[in-house]
Short mmCIF file of C-alpha atoms and ligand atoms in Angstrom, two decimals:
data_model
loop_
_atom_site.label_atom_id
_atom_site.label_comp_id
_atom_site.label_asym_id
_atom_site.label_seq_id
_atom_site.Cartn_x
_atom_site.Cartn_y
_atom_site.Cartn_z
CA UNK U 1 19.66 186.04 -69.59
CA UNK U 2 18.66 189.35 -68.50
CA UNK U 3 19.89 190.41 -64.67
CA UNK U 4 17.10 190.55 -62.05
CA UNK U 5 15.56 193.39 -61.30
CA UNK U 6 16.69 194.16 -57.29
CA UNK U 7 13.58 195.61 -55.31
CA UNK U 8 13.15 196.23 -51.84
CA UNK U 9 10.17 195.68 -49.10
CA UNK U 10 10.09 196.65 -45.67
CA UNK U 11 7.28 196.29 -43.10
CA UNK U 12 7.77 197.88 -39.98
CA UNK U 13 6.41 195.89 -36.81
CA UNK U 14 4.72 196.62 -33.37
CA UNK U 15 3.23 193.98 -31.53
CA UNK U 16 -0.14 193.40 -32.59
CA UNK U 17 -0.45 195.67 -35.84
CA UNK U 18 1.83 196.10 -38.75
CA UNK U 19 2.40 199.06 -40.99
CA UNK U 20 1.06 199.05 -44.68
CA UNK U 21 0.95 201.55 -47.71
CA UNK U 22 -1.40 202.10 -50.30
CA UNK U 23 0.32 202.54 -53.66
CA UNK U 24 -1.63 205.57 -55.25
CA UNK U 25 0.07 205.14 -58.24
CA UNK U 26 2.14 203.06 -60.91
CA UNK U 27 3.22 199.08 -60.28
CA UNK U 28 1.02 197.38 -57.82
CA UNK U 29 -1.32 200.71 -58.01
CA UNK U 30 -4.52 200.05 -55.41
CA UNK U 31 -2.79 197.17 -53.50
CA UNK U 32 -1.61 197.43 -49.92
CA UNK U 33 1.89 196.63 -49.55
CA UNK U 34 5.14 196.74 -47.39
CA UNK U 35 7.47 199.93 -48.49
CA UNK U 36 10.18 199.48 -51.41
CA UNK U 37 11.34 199.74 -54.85
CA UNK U 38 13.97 199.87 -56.67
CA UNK U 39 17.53 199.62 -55.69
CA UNK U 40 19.77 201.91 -57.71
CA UNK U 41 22.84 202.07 -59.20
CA UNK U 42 25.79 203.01 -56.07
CA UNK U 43 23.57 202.03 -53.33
CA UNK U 44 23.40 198.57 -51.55
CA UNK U 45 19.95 196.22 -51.62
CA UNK U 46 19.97 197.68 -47.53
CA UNK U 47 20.31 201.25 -48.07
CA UNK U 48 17.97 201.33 -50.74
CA UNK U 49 15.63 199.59 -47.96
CA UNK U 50 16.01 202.18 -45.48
CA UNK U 51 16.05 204.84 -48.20
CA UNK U 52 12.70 204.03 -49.84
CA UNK U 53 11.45 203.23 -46.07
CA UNK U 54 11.92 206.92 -45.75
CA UNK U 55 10.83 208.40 -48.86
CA UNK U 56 7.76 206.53 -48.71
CA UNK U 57 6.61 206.52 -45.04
CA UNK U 58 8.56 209.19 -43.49
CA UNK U 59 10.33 206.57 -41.12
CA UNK U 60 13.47 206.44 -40.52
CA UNK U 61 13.92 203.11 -39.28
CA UNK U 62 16.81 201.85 -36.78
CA UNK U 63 17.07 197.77 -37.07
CA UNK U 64 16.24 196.59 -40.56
CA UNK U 65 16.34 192.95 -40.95
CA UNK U 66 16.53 190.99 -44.24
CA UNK U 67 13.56 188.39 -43.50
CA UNK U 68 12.39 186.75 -46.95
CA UNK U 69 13.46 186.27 -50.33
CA UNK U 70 10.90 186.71 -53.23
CA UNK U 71 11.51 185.77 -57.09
CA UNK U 72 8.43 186.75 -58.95
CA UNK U 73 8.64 186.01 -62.94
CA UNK U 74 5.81 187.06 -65.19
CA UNK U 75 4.74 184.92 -68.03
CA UNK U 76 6.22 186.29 -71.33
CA UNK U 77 8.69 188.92 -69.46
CA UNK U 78 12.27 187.54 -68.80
CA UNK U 79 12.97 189.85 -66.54
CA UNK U 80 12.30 188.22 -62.84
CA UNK U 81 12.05 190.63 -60.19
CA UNK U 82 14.33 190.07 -57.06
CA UNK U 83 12.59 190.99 -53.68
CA UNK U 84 14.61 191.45 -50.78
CA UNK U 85 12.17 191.87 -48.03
CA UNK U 86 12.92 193.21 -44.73
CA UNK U 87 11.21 193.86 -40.96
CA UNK U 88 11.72 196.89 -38.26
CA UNK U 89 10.43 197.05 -35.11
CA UNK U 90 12.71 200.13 -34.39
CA UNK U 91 12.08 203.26 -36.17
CA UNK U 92 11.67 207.51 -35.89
CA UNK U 93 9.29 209.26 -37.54
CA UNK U 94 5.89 209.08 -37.60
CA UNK U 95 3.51 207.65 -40.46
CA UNK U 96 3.13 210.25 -43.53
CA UNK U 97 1.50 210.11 -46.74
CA UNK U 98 3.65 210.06 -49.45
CA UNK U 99 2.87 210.75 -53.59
CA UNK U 100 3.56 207.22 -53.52
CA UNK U 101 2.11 205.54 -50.78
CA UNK U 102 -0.87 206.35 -47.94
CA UNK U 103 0.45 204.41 -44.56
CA UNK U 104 -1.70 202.98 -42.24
CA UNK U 105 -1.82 199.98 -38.91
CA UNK U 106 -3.10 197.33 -39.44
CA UNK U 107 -3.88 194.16 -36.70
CA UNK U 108 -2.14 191.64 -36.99
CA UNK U 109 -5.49 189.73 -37.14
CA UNK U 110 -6.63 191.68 -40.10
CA UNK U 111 -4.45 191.82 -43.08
CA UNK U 112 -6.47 193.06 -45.95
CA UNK U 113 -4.85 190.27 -48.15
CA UNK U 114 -7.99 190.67 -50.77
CA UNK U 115 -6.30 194.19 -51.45
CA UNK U 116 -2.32 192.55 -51.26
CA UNK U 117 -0.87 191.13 -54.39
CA UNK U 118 -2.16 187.41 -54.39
CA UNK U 119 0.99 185.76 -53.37
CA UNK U 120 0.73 187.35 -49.71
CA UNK U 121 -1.36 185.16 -48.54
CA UNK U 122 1.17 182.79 -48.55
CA UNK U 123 4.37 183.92 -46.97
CA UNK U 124 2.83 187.04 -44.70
CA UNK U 125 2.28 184.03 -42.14
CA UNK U 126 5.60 183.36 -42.59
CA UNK U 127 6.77 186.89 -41.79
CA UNK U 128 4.77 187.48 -38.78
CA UNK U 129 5.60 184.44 -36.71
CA UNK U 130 9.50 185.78 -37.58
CA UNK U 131 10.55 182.85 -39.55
CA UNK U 132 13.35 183.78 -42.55
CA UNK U 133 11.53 182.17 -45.96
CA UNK U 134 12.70 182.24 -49.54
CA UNK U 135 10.24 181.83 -52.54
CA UNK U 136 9.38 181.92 -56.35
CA UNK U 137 5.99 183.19 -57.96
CA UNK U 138 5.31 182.87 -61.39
CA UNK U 139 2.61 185.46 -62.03
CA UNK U 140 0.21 185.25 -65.04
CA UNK U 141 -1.07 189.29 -65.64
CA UNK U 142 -0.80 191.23 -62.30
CA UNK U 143 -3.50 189.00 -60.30
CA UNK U 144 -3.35 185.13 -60.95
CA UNK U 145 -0.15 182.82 -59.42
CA UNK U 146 0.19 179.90 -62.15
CA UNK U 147 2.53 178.14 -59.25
CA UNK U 148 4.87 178.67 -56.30
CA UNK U 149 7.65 177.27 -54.37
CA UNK U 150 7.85 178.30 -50.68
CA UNK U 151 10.17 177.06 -48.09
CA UNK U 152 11.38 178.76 -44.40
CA UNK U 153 14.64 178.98 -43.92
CA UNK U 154 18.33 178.88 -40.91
CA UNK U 155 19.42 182.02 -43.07
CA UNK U 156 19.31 184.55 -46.42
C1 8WZ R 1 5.09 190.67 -58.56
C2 8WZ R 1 5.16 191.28 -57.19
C3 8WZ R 1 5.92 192.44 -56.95
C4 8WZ R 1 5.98 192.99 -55.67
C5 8WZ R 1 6.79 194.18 -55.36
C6 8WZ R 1 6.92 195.33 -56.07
C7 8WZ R 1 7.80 196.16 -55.37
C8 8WZ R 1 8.19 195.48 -54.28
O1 8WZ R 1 7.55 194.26 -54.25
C9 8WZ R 1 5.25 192.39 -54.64
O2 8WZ R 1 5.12 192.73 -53.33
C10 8WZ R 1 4.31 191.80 -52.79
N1 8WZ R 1 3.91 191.83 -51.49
N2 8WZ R 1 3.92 190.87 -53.68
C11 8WZ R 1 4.50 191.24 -54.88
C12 8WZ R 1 4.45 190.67 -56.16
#
C-alpha cells in the first residue's frame, strides 16, 4: 500500500472571472488548470500551496483556503494522487508566465472545461458557489473517468 502522492491546487478568485494556467509542459501538458504540484519533503500541504502559487503565477497570495479534496487513482497505477485544493481572493503580484504555466482570467461564465482534465466539470460548480466538497476519480489513461464519488461537505 503505497502512500499517496500529496499535490496541491490553488485558484485564485475575483468576482466574476477566475485565474487559470496553461501547463506548457509535463503532467496534464495542454490542459488549463488551477496552480500546484507537488508537496515536498519539510514543507506542509499549505506552504507548498502558496509556494507553487508563486513559482507558477508570480502571486503571492494572502488568504489561502483549503476548499476540496480530490483522490484521483489511475487504472493499473497504485499510487492515488492526493489533491488538496485551495481558493484566494487575496493576493500580490500580478499574473506572469511561468516555464510551467501561461496564466490567464477567465469568466466565471466561461470555463474552458473541454481544455480541463475531464473530472472538472464536475466539482468546479462546486468550487465557485464556495461550497467545501471531497471526491474520488478513477481515471482510465489521462482523459476518460471510469466512475466518481462526489459529495459537499461542513468541513476538510
Ligand atoms: C488526475 C488529475 C490530476 C490533477 C492534478 C495534477 C496536479 C494537481 O492536480 C488534476 O487537476 C484537475 N483539475 N483535475 C485533475 C486530475
Amino acid at each position: 500500500m503505497v502512500a499517496n502522492k500529496l499535490l496541491t491546487l490553488v485558484f485564485v478568485r475575483e468576482s466574476t472571472r477566475i485565474l487559470l494556467g496553461l501547463k506548457k509542459r509535463g503532467f496534464g501538458m495542454g490542459r488549463w488548470n488551477g496552480f500546484g504540484g507537488k508537496v515536498e519533503s519539510g514543507e506542509t500541504i499549505v506552504q507548498a500551496a502558496y509556494r507553487e502559487l508563486k513559482e507558477e503565477s508570480g502571486l503571492e497570495a494572502k488568504n489561502l483556503q483549503e476548499v476540496g479534496l480530490l483522490k484521483f487513482e489511475f487504472v493499473g497505477d497504485p499510487q492515488i494522487l492526493e489533491v488538496h485544493v485551495f481558493t484566494s481572493s487575496e493576493y500580490e503580484g500580478q499574473p506572469t508566465e511561468s516555464s510551467e504555466m501561461k496564466p490567464q482570467w477567465y469568466d466565471i461564465d466561461s470555463i474552458p472545461f473541454d481544455k480541463m482534465w475531464p473530472d472538472d466539470k464536475w466539482w468546479f460548480p462546486l468550487l465557485l458557489k464556495g461550497s467545501k466538497f471531497s471526491g474520488y476519480f478513477l481515471f482510465e489513461g489521462h482523459d476518460d473517468v471510469l466512475n466518481y464519488t462526489l459529495e459537499e461537505v461542513d468541513s476538510l
